[in-house]
Amino acid sequence: MLIDAGMERRAVELDWSRTVDRRLVHRDALAEVLLTDLVRRGESSFEVAAQWPRSHRVYRPDADGRHDPMLILETVRQTGLALSHFGFGVDRDQYSIMRDIGFTLTPDCEPRTELAATNIAISVECVDIRMLSGSLRTMTVILDFRHGEKRFATGTGTLTWMSPATFRALRERHRTQLPDGPVTVAVPSPSRWRSAADSLIAAPDPAFPRRRLLVPLDHPVYFDHPLDHVPGLLLIDAAWQAASQTLPAGYRLLGCHMECPSFTELAPDVLIDVRRSSPQAIEFEISQAEQVTTRGELRIGPVGQPPAA
């Protein structure tokens, strides 16, 4: 239930009975809306309710009932957008850019799928807030995830907002710096974590020694609505798919941090490079026409064990 931005509850009574307005989280399909309630606690602090389904179209639980950690990132994304509109009055015609996003999972405390959806409570602090002429321009959200009495994850994300005219000018400037080129037709590479329809990595090709990203423009989740660039969550999921191909069975994603210094265009070909930087970490870079558009680190660990300190 969406509470009017001018109201504040004295006690936190989160509601999981229905989703927030899908426009607040920039989703077209109601099934992709994870947030169910927003409560203002202070000028820049909020309580948020989210509900994770027993099984998602892409982000399915593992054999032991552990939720796919990509749901944490999607919850971070939706929370940043929703609180921008709900808490800071950002108009719905404004454009957003996610500059960075990440999470850390505590496996010992994470919820498992059972015979019902999983209700999540999230405490959110908005920091590094920058306003311009009374309008929000940039902020970072810091999320603390709880299920029942257990705190099981944290997440962060930084958003920048701009007018339609500014966004169009920025996009045009970037496109002129990138040479035109086709996307090479390719078949998907098998993934332990995704179905063939959700694979984002091209199968090995002698003509392409580096891993290539597939951009499925007709995909109902990655492209829930039309976009003029590759979305950030698709990029980080692709990085994990590429990284998992280098790992033995039994490892899973326990955390990550991703920065996007530039847009990743729908064409030409997008390349992904991964490198094991430590027993618990894999660094990745995503590039296009020899320009790095995205970089970050994935934190990994054996299934059922916490990450090393």
PDB file of C-alpha atoms in Angstrom:
ATOM      1  CA  MET A   1       0.000   0.000   0.000  1.00  0.00           C
ATOM      2  CA  LEU A   2       1.459   3.348  -1.033  1.00  0.00           C
ATOM      3  CA  ILE A   3       1.238   5.929   1.724  1.00  0.00           C
ATOM      4  CA  ASP A   4       0.837   9.601   0.865  1.00  0.00           C
ATOM      5  CA  ALA A   5       4.231  11.336   0.898  1.00  0.00           C
ATOM      6  CA  GLY A   6       2.972  13.906   3.399  1.00  0.00           C
ATOM      7  CA  MET A   7       2.116  11.280   6.019  1.00  0.00           C
ATOM      8  CA  GLU A   8       4.379   9.512   8.488  1.00  0.00           C
ATOM      9  CA  ARG A   9       3.445   6.528  10.593  1.00  0.00           C
ATOM     10  CA  ARG A  10       4.568   6.512  14.209  1.00  0.00           C
ATOM     11  CA  ALA A  11       5.022   2.727  14.170  1.00  0.00           C
ATOM     12  CA  VAL A  12       6.269   0.712  11.246  1.00  0.00           C
ATOM     13  CA  GLU A  13       3.355  -1.384   9.998  1.00  0.00           C
ATOM     14  CA  LEU A  14       4.428  -2.608   6.616  1.00  0.00           C
ATOM     15  CA  ASP A  15       1.847  -4.032   4.239  1.00  0.00           C
ATOM     16  CA  TRP A  16       2.517  -6.938   1.872  1.00  0.00           C
ATOM     17  CA  SER A  17      -1.053  -7.267   0.554  1.00  0.00           C
ATOM     18  CA  ARG A  18      -0.525  -5.527  -2.810  1.00  0.00           C
ATOM     19  CA  THR A  19       2.198  -3.966  -4.920  1.00  0.00           C
ATOM     20  CA  VAL A  20       3.027  -0.300  -5.189  1.00  0.00           C
ATOM     21  CA  ASP A  21       2.149   1.484  -8.425  1.00  0.00           C
ATOM     22  CA  ARG A  22       4.251  -0.172 -11.147  1.00  0.00           C
ATOM     23  CA  ARG A  23       5.130   3.249 -12.554  1.00  0.00           C
ATOM     24  CA  LEU A  24       7.083   4.035  -9.378  1.00  0.00           C
ATOM     25  CA  VAL A  25       9.536   1.205 -10.121  1.00  0.00           C
ATOM     26  CA  HIS A  26       9.601   1.682 -13.900  1.00  0.00           C
ATOM     27  CA  ARG A  27       8.060  -1.674 -14.721  1.00  0.00           C
ATOM     28  CA  ASP A  28       5.309  -2.482 -17.217  1.00  0.00           C
ATOM     29  CA  ALA A  29       4.416  -5.958 -15.947  1.00  0.00           C
ATOM     30  CA  LEU A  30       2.765  -6.157 -12.541  1.00  0.00           C
ATOM     31  CA  ALA A  31       4.426  -9.534 -12.009  1.00  0.00           C
ATOM     32  CA  GLU A  32       7.826  -7.797 -12.009  1.00  0.00           C
ATOM     33  CA  VAL A  33       6.934  -5.345  -9.196  1.00  0.00           C
ATOM     34  CA  LEU A  34       8.612  -6.496  -5.965  1.00  0.00           C
ATOM     35  CA  LEU A  35       7.786  -3.556  -3.659  1.00  0.00           C
ATOM     36  CA  THR A  36       4.535  -3.578  -1.687  1.00  0.00           C
ATOM     37  CA  ASP A  37       4.748  -0.623   0.703  1.00  0.00           C
ATOM     38  CA  LEU A  38       6.701   2.574   1.416  1.00  0.00           C
ATOM     39  CA  VAL A  39       6.804   4.335   4.790  1.00  0.00           C
ATOM     40  CA  ARG A  40       8.599   7.597   5.550  1.00  0.00           C
ATOM     41  CA  ARG A  41      10.517   7.517   8.839  1.00  0.00           C
ATOM     42  CA  GLY A  42      12.318  10.831   8.522  1.00  0.00           C
ATOM     43  CA  GLU A  43      13.452  13.400   5.999  1.00  0.00           C
ATOM     44  CA  SER A  44      15.732  10.891   4.250  1.00  0.00           C
ATOM     45  CA  SER A  45      14.951   7.556   5.916  1.00  0.00           C
ATOM     46  CA  PHE A  46      12.257   5.058   4.973  1.00  0.00           C
ATOM     47  CA  GLU A  47      10.904   1.584   5.617  1.00  0.00           C
ATOM     48  CA  VAL A  48      10.101  -0.469   2.532  1.00  0.00           C
ATOM     49  CA  ALA A  49       8.282  -3.775   2.124  1.00  0.00           C
ATOM     50  CA  ALA A  50       9.091  -6.190  -0.696  1.00  0.00           C
ATOM     51  CA  GLN A  51       7.811  -9.613  -1.579  1.00  0.00           C
ATOM     52  CA  TRP A  52       9.919 -12.157  -3.434  1.00  0.00           C
ATOM     53  CA  PRO A  53       8.006 -14.849  -5.337  1.00  0.00           C
ATOM     54  CA  ARG A  54       8.521 -18.559  -4.739  1.00  0.00           C
ATOM     55  CA  SER A  55       9.834 -18.790  -8.281  1.00  0.00           C
ATOM     56  CA  HIS A  56      10.723 -15.946 -10.633  1.00  0.00           C
ATOM     57  CA  ARG A  57      10.611 -16.034 -14.440  1.00  0.00           C
ATOM     58  CA  VAL A  58      14.432 -15.722 -14.557  1.00  0.00           C
ATOM     59  CA  TYR A  59      15.769 -15.528 -10.999  1.00  0.00           C
ATOM     60  CA  ARG A  60      14.726 -18.961  -9.741  1.00  0.00           C
ATOM     61  CA  PRO A  61      15.679 -20.418  -6.340  1.00  0.00           C
ATOM     62  CA  ASP A  62      18.319 -23.129  -6.179  1.00  0.00           C
ATOM     63  CA  ALA A  63      17.696 -26.767  -5.271  1.00  0.00           C
ATOM     64  CA  ASP A  64      17.965 -25.932  -1.548  1.00  0.00           C
ATOM     65  CA  GLY A  65      15.420 -23.107  -1.700  1.00  0.00           C
ATOM     66  CA  ARG A  66      17.871 -20.179  -1.635  1.00  0.00           C
ATOM     67  CA  HIS A  67      16.577 -17.141  -3.514  1.00  0.00           C
ATOM     68  CA  ASP A  68      18.593 -15.944  -6.486  1.00  0.00           C
ATOM     69  CA  PRO A  69      20.703 -12.973  -5.237  1.00  0.00           C
ATOM     70  CA  MET A  70      19.725 -11.018  -8.349  1.00  0.00           C
ATOM     71  CA  LEU A  71      16.444 -10.372  -6.526  1.00  0.00           C
ATOM     72  CA  ILE A  72      18.435  -8.279  -4.045  1.00  0.00           C
ATOM     73  CA  LEU A  73      19.764  -6.110  -6.869  1.00  0.00           C
ATOM     74  CA  GLU A  74      16.353  -5.729  -8.487  1.00  0.00           C
ATOM     75  CA  THR A  75      14.956  -4.710  -5.092  1.00  0.00           C
ATOM     76  CA  VAL A  76      17.721  -2.098  -4.744  1.00  0.00           C
ATOM     77  CA  ARG A  77      16.918  -0.757  -8.215  1.00  0.00           C
ATOM     78  CA  GLN A  78      13.178  -0.559  -7.545  1.00  0.00           C
ATOM     79  CA  THR A  79      13.691   1.029  -4.124  1.00  0.00           C
ATOM     80  CA  GLY A  80      15.916   3.794  -5.481  1.00  0.00           C
ATOM     81  CA  LEU A  81      13.394   4.659  -8.168  1.00  0.00           C
ATOM     82  CA  ALA A  82      10.332   4.439  -5.931  1.00  0.00           C
ATOM     83  CA  LEU A  83      11.794   6.590  -3.150  1.00  0.00           C
ATOM     84  CA  SER A  84      12.932   9.193  -5.675  1.00  0.00           C
ATOM     85  CA  HIS A  85       9.311   9.645  -6.736  1.00  0.00           C
ATOM     86  CA  PHE A  86       7.622   8.993  -3.387  1.00  0.00           C
ATOM     87  CA  GLY A  87      10.056  10.696  -1.047  1.00  0.00           C
ATOM     88  CA  PHE A  88      11.589  13.439  -3.171  1.00  0.00           C
ATOM     89  CA  GLY A  89       8.870  14.286  -5.675  1.00  0.00           C
ATOM     90  CA  VAL A  90      10.701  13.363  -8.871  1.00  0.00           C
ATOM     91  CA  ASP A  91       8.302  13.742 -11.807  1.00  0.00           C
ATOM     92  CA  ARG A  92       7.570  10.613 -13.793  1.00  0.00           C
ATOM     93  CA  ASP A  93       8.771  12.199 -17.032  1.00  0.00           C
ATOM     94  CA  GLN A  94      12.317  12.482 -15.646  1.00  0.00           C
ATOM     95  CA  TYR A  95      15.045  10.052 -16.723  1.00  0.00           C
ATOM     96  CA  SER A  96      17.245   8.089 -14.322  1.00  0.00           C
ATOM     97  CA  ILE A  97      20.721   6.594 -14.629  1.00  0.00           C
ATOM     98  CA  MET A  98      21.980   4.010 -12.156  1.00  0.00           C
ATOM     99  CA  ARG A  99      25.629   4.976 -11.645  1.00  0.00           C
ATOM    100  CA  ASP A 100      26.512   2.073  -9.366  1.00  0.00           C
ATOM    101  CA  ILE A 101      24.821  -0.796  -7.577  1.00  0.00           C
ATOM    102  CA  GLY A 102      25.856  -3.598  -5.242  1.00  0.00           C
ATOM    103  CA  PHE A 103      24.966  -5.919  -2.398  1.00  0.00           C
ATOM    104  CA  THR A 104      26.431  -8.167   0.295  1.00  0.00           C
ATOM    105  CA  LEU A 105      24.639 -11.344   1.400  1.00  0.00           C
ATOM    106  CA  THR A 106      24.977 -13.144   4.740  1.00  0.00           C
ATOM    107  CA  PRO A 107      24.202 -16.764   3.761  1.00  0.00           C
ATOM    108  CA  ASP A 108      23.626 -18.024   7.308  1.00  0.00           C
ATOM    109  CA  CYS A 109      20.678 -15.665   7.717  1.00  0.00           C
ATOM    110  CA  GLU A 110      19.083 -15.614   4.265  1.00  0.00           C
ATOM    111  CA  PRO A 111      15.454 -16.742   3.889  1.00  0.00           C
ATOM    112  CA  ARG A 112      14.470 -19.872   1.984  1.00  0.00           C
ATOM    113  CA  THR A 113      11.512 -20.397  -0.276  1.00  0.00           C
ATOM    114  CA  GLU A 114       8.819 -22.415   1.451  1.00  0.00           C
ATOM    115  CA  LEU A 115       5.114 -22.760   0.660  1.00  0.00           C
ATOM    116  CA  ALA A 116       4.515 -19.016   0.309  1.00  0.00           C
ATOM    117  CA  ALA A 117       6.165 -15.906  -1.058  1.00  0.00           C
ATOM    118  CA  THR A 118       8.908 -14.331   1.086  1.00  0.00           C
ATOM    119  CA  ASN A 119       8.061 -11.034   2.787  1.00  0.00           C
ATOM    120  CA  ILE A 120      11.067  -8.741   3.170  1.00  0.00           C
ATOM    121  CA  ALA A 121      11.371  -5.613   5.368  1.00  0.00           C
ATOM    122  CA  ILE A 122      13.970  -3.040   4.342  1.00  0.00           C
ATOM    123  CA  SER A 123      15.325  -0.024   6.222  1.00  0.00           C
ATOM    124  CA  VAL A 124      16.605   2.601   3.791  1.00  0.00           C
ATOM    125  CA  GLU A 125      18.821   5.629   4.312  1.00  0.00           C
ATOM    126  CA  CYS A 126      19.202   8.141   1.471  1.00  0.00           C
ATOM    127  CA  VAL A 127      22.617   9.852   1.567  1.00  0.00           C
ATOM    128  CA  ASP A 128      24.724  12.170  -0.606  1.00  0.00           C
ATOM    129  CA  ILE A 129      21.539  13.877  -1.727  1.00  0.00           C
ATOM    130  CA  ARG A 130      22.048  16.674  -4.234  1.00  0.00           C
ATOM    131  CA  MET A 131      19.191  18.990  -5.151  1.00  0.00           C
ATOM    132  CA  LEU A 132      19.165  21.546  -7.944  1.00  0.00           C
ATOM    133  CA  SER A 133      16.498  24.250  -8.021  1.00  0.00           C
ATOM    134  CA  GLY A 134      14.362  22.192  -5.676  1.00  0.00           C
ATOM    135  CA  SER A 135      14.612  18.994  -7.745  1.00  0.00           C
ATOM    136  CA  LEU A 136      16.498  15.811  -6.909  1.00  0.00           C
ATOM    137  CA  ARG A 137      19.539  15.290  -9.102  1.00  0.00           C
ATOM    138  CA  THR A 138      21.592  12.583  -7.354  1.00  0.00           C
ATOM    139  CA  MET A 139      21.346  10.355  -4.299  1.00  0.00           C
ATOM    140  CA  THR A 140      22.643   7.072  -2.923  1.00  0.00           C
ATOM    141  CA  VAL A 141      20.322   4.590  -1.220  1.00  0.00           C
ATOM    142  CA  ILE A 142      21.627   2.219   1.475  1.00  0.00           C
ATOM    143  CA  LEU A 143      19.362  -0.747   2.167  1.00  0.00           C
ATOM    144  CA  ASP A 144      19.288  -3.107   5.140  1.00  0.00           C
ATOM    145  CA  PHE A 145      17.311  -6.301   4.365  1.00  0.00           C
ATOM    146  CA  ARG A 146      15.463  -8.289   7.046  1.00  0.00           C
ATOM    147  CA  HIS A 147      13.312 -11.397   7.046  1.00  0.00           C
ATOM    148  CA  GLY A 148      11.550 -11.787  10.367  1.00  0.00           C
ATOM    149  CA  GLU A 149      14.145 -10.891  12.993  1.00  0.00           C
ATOM    150  CA  LYS A 150      17.156 -11.767  10.844  1.00  0.00           C
ATOM    151  CA  ARG A 151      19.203  -9.192   8.938  1.00  0.00           C
ATOM    152  CA  PHE A 152      20.493 -11.033   5.890  1.00  0.00           C
ATOM    153  CA  ALA A 153      21.764  -8.538   3.290  1.00  0.00           C
ATOM    154  CA  THR A 154      22.725  -4.961   2.566  1.00  0.00           C
ATOM    155  CA  GLY A 155      22.510  -3.130  -0.743  1.00  0.00           C
ATOM    156  CA  THR A 156      23.516   0.208  -2.224  1.00  0.00           C
ATOM    157  CA  GLY A 157      22.780   2.137  -5.386  1.00  0.00           C
ATOM    158  CA  THR A 158      23.417   5.626  -6.742  1.00  0.00           C
ATOM    159  CA  LEU A 159      20.956   7.308  -9.092  1.00  0.00           C
ATOM    160  CA  THR A 160      21.172  10.460 -11.177  1.00  0.00           C
ATOM    161  CA  TRP A 161      18.036  12.172 -12.477  1.00  0.00           C
ATOM    162  CA  MET A 162      17.718  14.503 -15.452  1.00  0.00           C
ATOM    163  CA  SER A 163      15.137  16.126 -17.680  1.00  0.00           C
ATOM    164  CA  PRO A 164      14.095  14.506 -20.969  1.00  0.00           C
ATOM    165  CA  ALA A 165      15.986  17.178 -22.927  1.00  0.00           C
ATOM    166  CA  THR A 166      19.195  16.643 -20.938  1.00  0.00           C
ATOM    167  CA  PHE A 167      18.909  12.866 -21.297  1.00  0.00           C
ATOM    168  CA  ARG A 168      18.398  13.113 -25.074  1.00  0.00           C
ATOM    169  CA  ALA A 169      21.435  15.361 -25.399  1.00  0.00           C
ATOM    170  CA  LEU A 170      23.543  12.990 -23.305  1.00  0.00           C
ATOM    171  CA  ARG A 171      22.468   9.982 -25.348  1.00  0.00           C
ATOM    172  CA  GLU A 172      23.144  11.700 -28.649  1.00  0.00           C
ATOM    173  CA  ARG A 173      26.590  12.779 -27.469  1.00  0.00           C
ATOM    174  CA  HIS A 174      27.459   9.210 -26.504  1.00  0.00           C
ATOM    175  CA  ARG A 175      26.153   7.673 -29.727  1.00  0.00           C
ATOM    176  CA  THR A 176      28.312   9.945 -31.856  1.00  0.00           C
ATOM    177  CA  GLN A 177      31.402   8.624 -30.035  1.00  0.00           C
ATOM    178  CA  LEU A 178      30.581   4.996 -30.803  1.00  0.00           C
ATOM    179  CA  PRO A 179      31.050   3.568 -34.304  1.00  0.00           C
ATOM    180  CA  ASP A 180      28.090   1.848 -35.910  1.00  0.00           C
ATOM    181  CA  GLY A 181      28.265  -1.880 -36.248  1.00  0.00           C
ATOM    182  CA  PRO A 182      26.085  -4.967 -36.390  1.00  0.00           C
ATOM    183  CA  VAL A 183      25.549  -7.428 -33.568  1.00  0.00           C
ATOM    184  CA  THR A 184      26.947 -10.784 -34.599  1.00  0.00           C
ATOM    185  CA  VAL A 185      24.325 -13.537 -34.675  1.00  0.00           C
ATOM    186  CA  ALA A 186      25.170 -16.163 -32.060  1.00  0.00           C
ATOM    187  CA  VAL A 187      23.691 -19.055 -30.121  1.00  0.00           C
ATOM    188  CA  PRO A 188      23.546 -18.944 -26.304  1.00  0.00           C
ATOM    189  CA  SER A 189      26.032 -20.765 -24.128  1.00  0.00           C
ATOM    190  CA  PRO A 190      24.576 -23.191 -21.544  1.00  0.00           C
ATOM    191  CA  SER A 191      24.397 -21.845 -17.985  1.00  0.00           C
ATOM    192  CA  ARG A 192      24.052 -23.662 -14.654  1.00  0.00           C
ATOM    193  CA  TRP A 193      21.983 -20.775 -13.303  1.00  0.00           C
ATOM    194  CA  ARG A 194      19.748 -19.863 -16.240  1.00  0.00           C
ATOM    195  CA  SER A 195      17.533 -21.569 -18.793  1.00  0.00           C
ATOM    196  CA  ALA A 196      18.541 -21.431 -22.454  1.00  0.00           C
ATOM    197  CA  ALA A 197      15.971 -18.668 -23.010  1.00  0.00           C
ATOM    198  CA  ASP A 198      17.650 -16.567 -20.306  1.00  0.00           C
ATOM    199  CA  SER A 199      21.283 -17.142 -21.263  1.00  0.00           C
ATOM    200  CA  LEU A 200      23.139 -13.881 -21.959  1.00  0.00           C
ATOM    201  CA  ILE A 201      26.503 -15.287 -23.071  1.00  0.00           C
ATOM    202  CA  ALA A 202      27.217 -16.436 -26.621  1.00  0.00           C
ATOM    203  CA  ALA A 203      28.592 -19.914 -27.187  1.00  0.00           C
ATOM    204  CA  PRO A 204      32.355 -20.065 -27.908  1.00  0.00           C
ATOM    205  CA  ASP A 205      33.272 -19.136 -31.473  1.00  0.00           C
ATOM    206  CA  PRO A 206      36.789 -19.496 -32.934  1.00  0.00           C
ATOM    207  CA  ALA A 207      36.332 -16.125 -34.616  1.00  0.00           C
ATOM    208  CA  PHE A 208      35.643 -14.459 -31.246  1.00  0.00           C
ATOM    209  CA  PRO A 209      38.143 -15.479 -28.535  1.00  0.00           C
ATOM    210  CA  ARG A 210      36.459 -13.227 -25.948  1.00  0.00           C
ATOM    211  CA  ARG A 211      33.047 -13.778 -24.362  1.00  0.00           C
ATOM    212  CA  ARG A 212      30.225 -11.952 -26.113  1.00  0.00           C
ATOM    213  CA  LEU A 213      27.015 -10.646 -24.610  1.00  0.00           C
ATOM    214  CA  LEU A 214      23.655 -11.534 -26.105  1.00  0.00           C
ATOM    215  CA  VAL A 215      21.090  -8.706 -26.041  1.00  0.00           C
ATOM    216  CA  PRO A 216      17.602 -10.294 -26.187  1.00  0.00           C
ATOM    217  CA  LEU A 217      15.441  -7.285 -27.026  1.00  0.00           C
ATOM    218  CA  ASP A 218      12.279  -9.410 -26.882  1.00  0.00           C
ATOM    219  CA  HIS A 219      12.989 -10.800 -23.417  1.00  0.00           C
ATOM    220  CA  PRO A 220       9.996 -10.236 -21.074  1.00  0.00           C
ATOM    221  CA  VAL A 221      12.118  -9.465 -17.980  1.00  0.00           C
ATOM    222  CA  TYR A 222      15.430  -7.966 -19.116  1.00  0.00           C
ATOM    223  CA  PHE A 223      13.449  -5.733 -21.506  1.00  0.00           C
ATOM    224  CA  ASP A 224      10.187  -5.483 -19.595  1.00  0.00           C
ATOM    225  CA  HIS A 225       9.678  -2.215 -21.480  1.00  0.00           C
ATOM    226  CA  PRO A 226      11.511  -0.782 -24.521  1.00  0.00           C
ATOM    227  CA  LEU A 227      14.931   0.735 -23.769  1.00  0.00           C
ATOM    228  CA  ASP A 228      17.474   2.516 -25.945  1.00  0.00           C
ATOM    229  CA  HIS A 229      20.451   0.944 -24.122  1.00  0.00           C
ATOM    230  CA  VAL A 230      21.356  -2.270 -22.308  1.00  0.00           C
ATOM    231  CA  PRO A 231      20.022  -2.118 -18.714  1.00  0.00           C
ATOM    232  CA  GLY A 232      22.385  -2.441 -15.771  1.00  0.00           C
ATOM    233  CA  LEU A 233      20.831  -5.560 -14.238  1.00  0.00           C
ATOM    234  CA  LEU A 234      21.191  -7.414 -17.525  1.00  0.00           C
ATOM    235  CA  LEU A 235      24.885  -6.464 -17.554  1.00  0.00           C
ATOM    236  CA  ILE A 236      25.578  -7.696 -14.046  1.00  0.00           C
ATOM    237  CA  ASP A 237      23.615 -10.903 -14.645  1.00  0.00           C
ATOM    238  CA  ALA A 238      25.666 -11.430 -17.808  1.00  0.00           C
ATOM    239  CA  ALA A 239      28.875 -10.860 -15.856  1.00  0.00           C
ATOM    240  CA  TRP A 240      27.798 -13.500 -13.336  1.00  0.00           C
ATOM    241  CA  GLN A 241      26.873 -15.938 -16.102  1.00  0.00           C
ATOM    242  CA  ALA A 242      30.281 -15.417 -17.712  1.00  0.00           C
ATOM    243  CA  ALA A 243      32.085 -15.744 -14.383  1.00  0.00           C
ATOM    244  CA  SER A 244      30.197 -18.880 -13.367  1.00  0.00           C
ATOM    245  CA  GLN A 245      31.479 -20.622 -16.506  1.00  0.00           C
ATOM    246  CA  THR A 246      34.974 -20.370 -15.028  1.00  0.00           C
ATOM    247  CA  LEU A 247      34.001 -21.826 -11.630  1.00  0.00           C
ATOM    248  CA  PRO A 248      33.566 -25.397 -10.477  1.00  0.00           C
ATOM    249  CA  ALA A 249      30.104 -26.525  -9.460  1.00  0.00           C
ATOM    250  CA  GLY A 250      29.093 -25.575  -5.940  1.00  0.00           C
ATOM    251  CA  TYR A 251      29.906 -21.850  -6.012  1.00  0.00           C
ATOM    252  CA  ARG A 252      27.312 -19.099  -5.856  1.00  0.00           C
ATOM    253  CA  LEU A 253      27.108 -15.317  -5.909  1.00  0.00           C
ATOM    254  CA  LEU A 254      27.372 -13.725  -2.431  1.00  0.00           C
ATOM    255  CA  GLY A 255      27.928 -10.072  -3.287  1.00  0.00           C
ATOM    256  CA  CYS A 256      28.939  -7.632  -5.967  1.00  0.00           C
ATOM    257  CA  HIS A 257      29.648  -4.047  -6.859  1.00  0.00           C
ATOM    258  CA  MET A 258      29.195  -2.597 -10.351  1.00  0.00           C
ATOM    259  CA  GLU A 259      29.937   0.843 -11.785  1.00  0.00           C
ATOM    260  CA  CYS A 260      28.700   2.092 -15.152  1.00  0.00           C
ATOM    261  CA  PRO A 261      30.923   4.919 -16.442  1.00  0.00           C
ATOM    262  CA  SER A 262      29.138   4.882 -19.796  1.00  0.00           C
ATOM    263  CA  PHE A 263      26.070   3.563 -21.602  1.00  0.00           C
ATOM    264  CA  THR A 264      26.173   0.127 -23.189  1.00  0.00           C
ATOM    265  CA  GLU A 265      24.431   0.450 -26.541  1.00  0.00           C
ATOM    266  CA  LEU A 266      22.227  -2.201 -28.128  1.00  0.00           C
ATOM    267  CA  ALA A 267      24.812  -2.509 -30.941  1.00  0.00           C
ATOM    268  CA  PRO A 268      27.606  -3.174 -31.863  1.00  0.00           C
ATOM    269  CA  ASP A 269      28.957  -6.310 -30.139  1.00  0.00           C
ATOM    270  CA  VAL A 270      29.457  -6.198 -26.370  1.00  0.00           C
ATOM    271  CA  LEU A 271      32.396  -8.123 -24.871  1.00  0.00           C
ATOM    272  CA  ILE A 272      32.832  -9.401 -21.302  1.00  0.00           C
ATOM    273  CA  ASP A 273      36.163 -10.114 -19.649  1.00  0.00           C
ATOM    274  CA  VAL A 274      36.363 -11.864 -16.266  1.00  0.00           C
ATOM    275  CA  ARG A 275      39.429 -12.459 -14.093  1.00  0.00           C
ATOM    276  CA  ARG A 276      39.747 -14.348 -10.808  1.00  0.00           C
ATOM    277  CA  SER A 277      41.341 -11.749  -8.520  1.00  0.00           C
ATOM    278  CA  SER A 278      41.229 -13.838  -5.312  1.00  0.00           C
ATOM    279  CA  PRO A 279      39.669 -17.077  -4.068  1.00  0.00           C
ATOM    280  CA  GLN A 280      36.558 -15.080  -3.128  1.00  0.00           C
ATOM    281  CA  ALA A 281      36.383 -12.493  -5.943  1.00  0.00           C
ATOM    282  CA  ILE A 282      36.105 -12.173  -9.718  1.00  0.00           C
ATOM    283  CA  GLU A 283      36.673  -8.866 -11.468  1.00  0.00           C
ATOM    284  CA  PHE A 284      34.820  -8.105 -14.697  1.00  0.00           C
ATOM    285  CA  GLU A 285      34.842  -5.503 -17.457  1.00  0.00           C
ATOM    286  CA  ILE A 286      32.260  -4.989 -20.170  1.00  0.00           C
ATOM    287  CA  SER A 287      33.383  -3.147 -23.287  1.00  0.00           C
ATOM    288  CA  GLN A 288      32.049  -2.025 -26.614  1.00  0.00           C
ATOM    289  CA  ALA A 289      34.137  -0.765 -29.529  1.00  0.00           C
ATOM    290  CA  GLU A 290      37.194  -0.929 -27.227  1.00  0.00           C
ATOM    291  CA  GLN A 291      35.540   1.375 -24.666  1.00  0.00           C
ATOM    292  CA  VAL A 292      34.846   0.106 -21.139  1.00  0.00           C
ATOM    293  CA  THR A 293      31.192   0.737 -20.320  1.00  0.00           C
ATOM    294  CA  THR A 294      30.874  -1.269 -17.091  1.00  0.00           C
ATOM    295  CA  ARG A 295      33.258  -2.692 -14.496  1.00  0.00           C
ATOM    296  CA  GLY A 296      32.925  -4.353 -11.150  1.00  0.00           C
ATOM    297  CA  GLU A 297      33.613  -7.242  -8.826  1.00  0.00           C
ATOM    298  CA  LEU A 298      31.649 -10.375  -7.980  1.00  0.00           C
ATOM    299  CA  ARG A 299      32.103 -11.990  -4.558  1.00  0.00           C
ATOM    300  CA  ILE A 300      31.658 -15.741  -4.504  1.00  0.00           C
ATOM    301  CA  GLY A 301      31.662 -18.612  -2.046  1.00  0.00           C
ATOM    302  CA  PRO A 302      30.817 -22.304  -1.736  1.00  0.00           C
ATOM    303  CA  VAL A 303      27.129 -23.113  -1.461  1.00  0.00           C
ATOM    304  CA  GLY A 304      26.123 -23.315   2.174  1.00  0.00           C
ATOM    305  CA  GLN A 305      29.216 -21.529   3.506  1.00  0.00           C
ATOM    306  CA  PRO A 306      29.709 -17.840   4.388  1.00  0.00           C
ATOM    307  CA  PRO A 307      32.274 -15.807   2.450  1.00  0.00           C
ATOM    308  CA  ALA A 308      35.754 -15.429   3.922  1.00  0.00           C
ATOM    309  CA  ALA A 309      36.308 -12.227   5.902  1.00  0.00           C
TER     310      ALA A 309
END
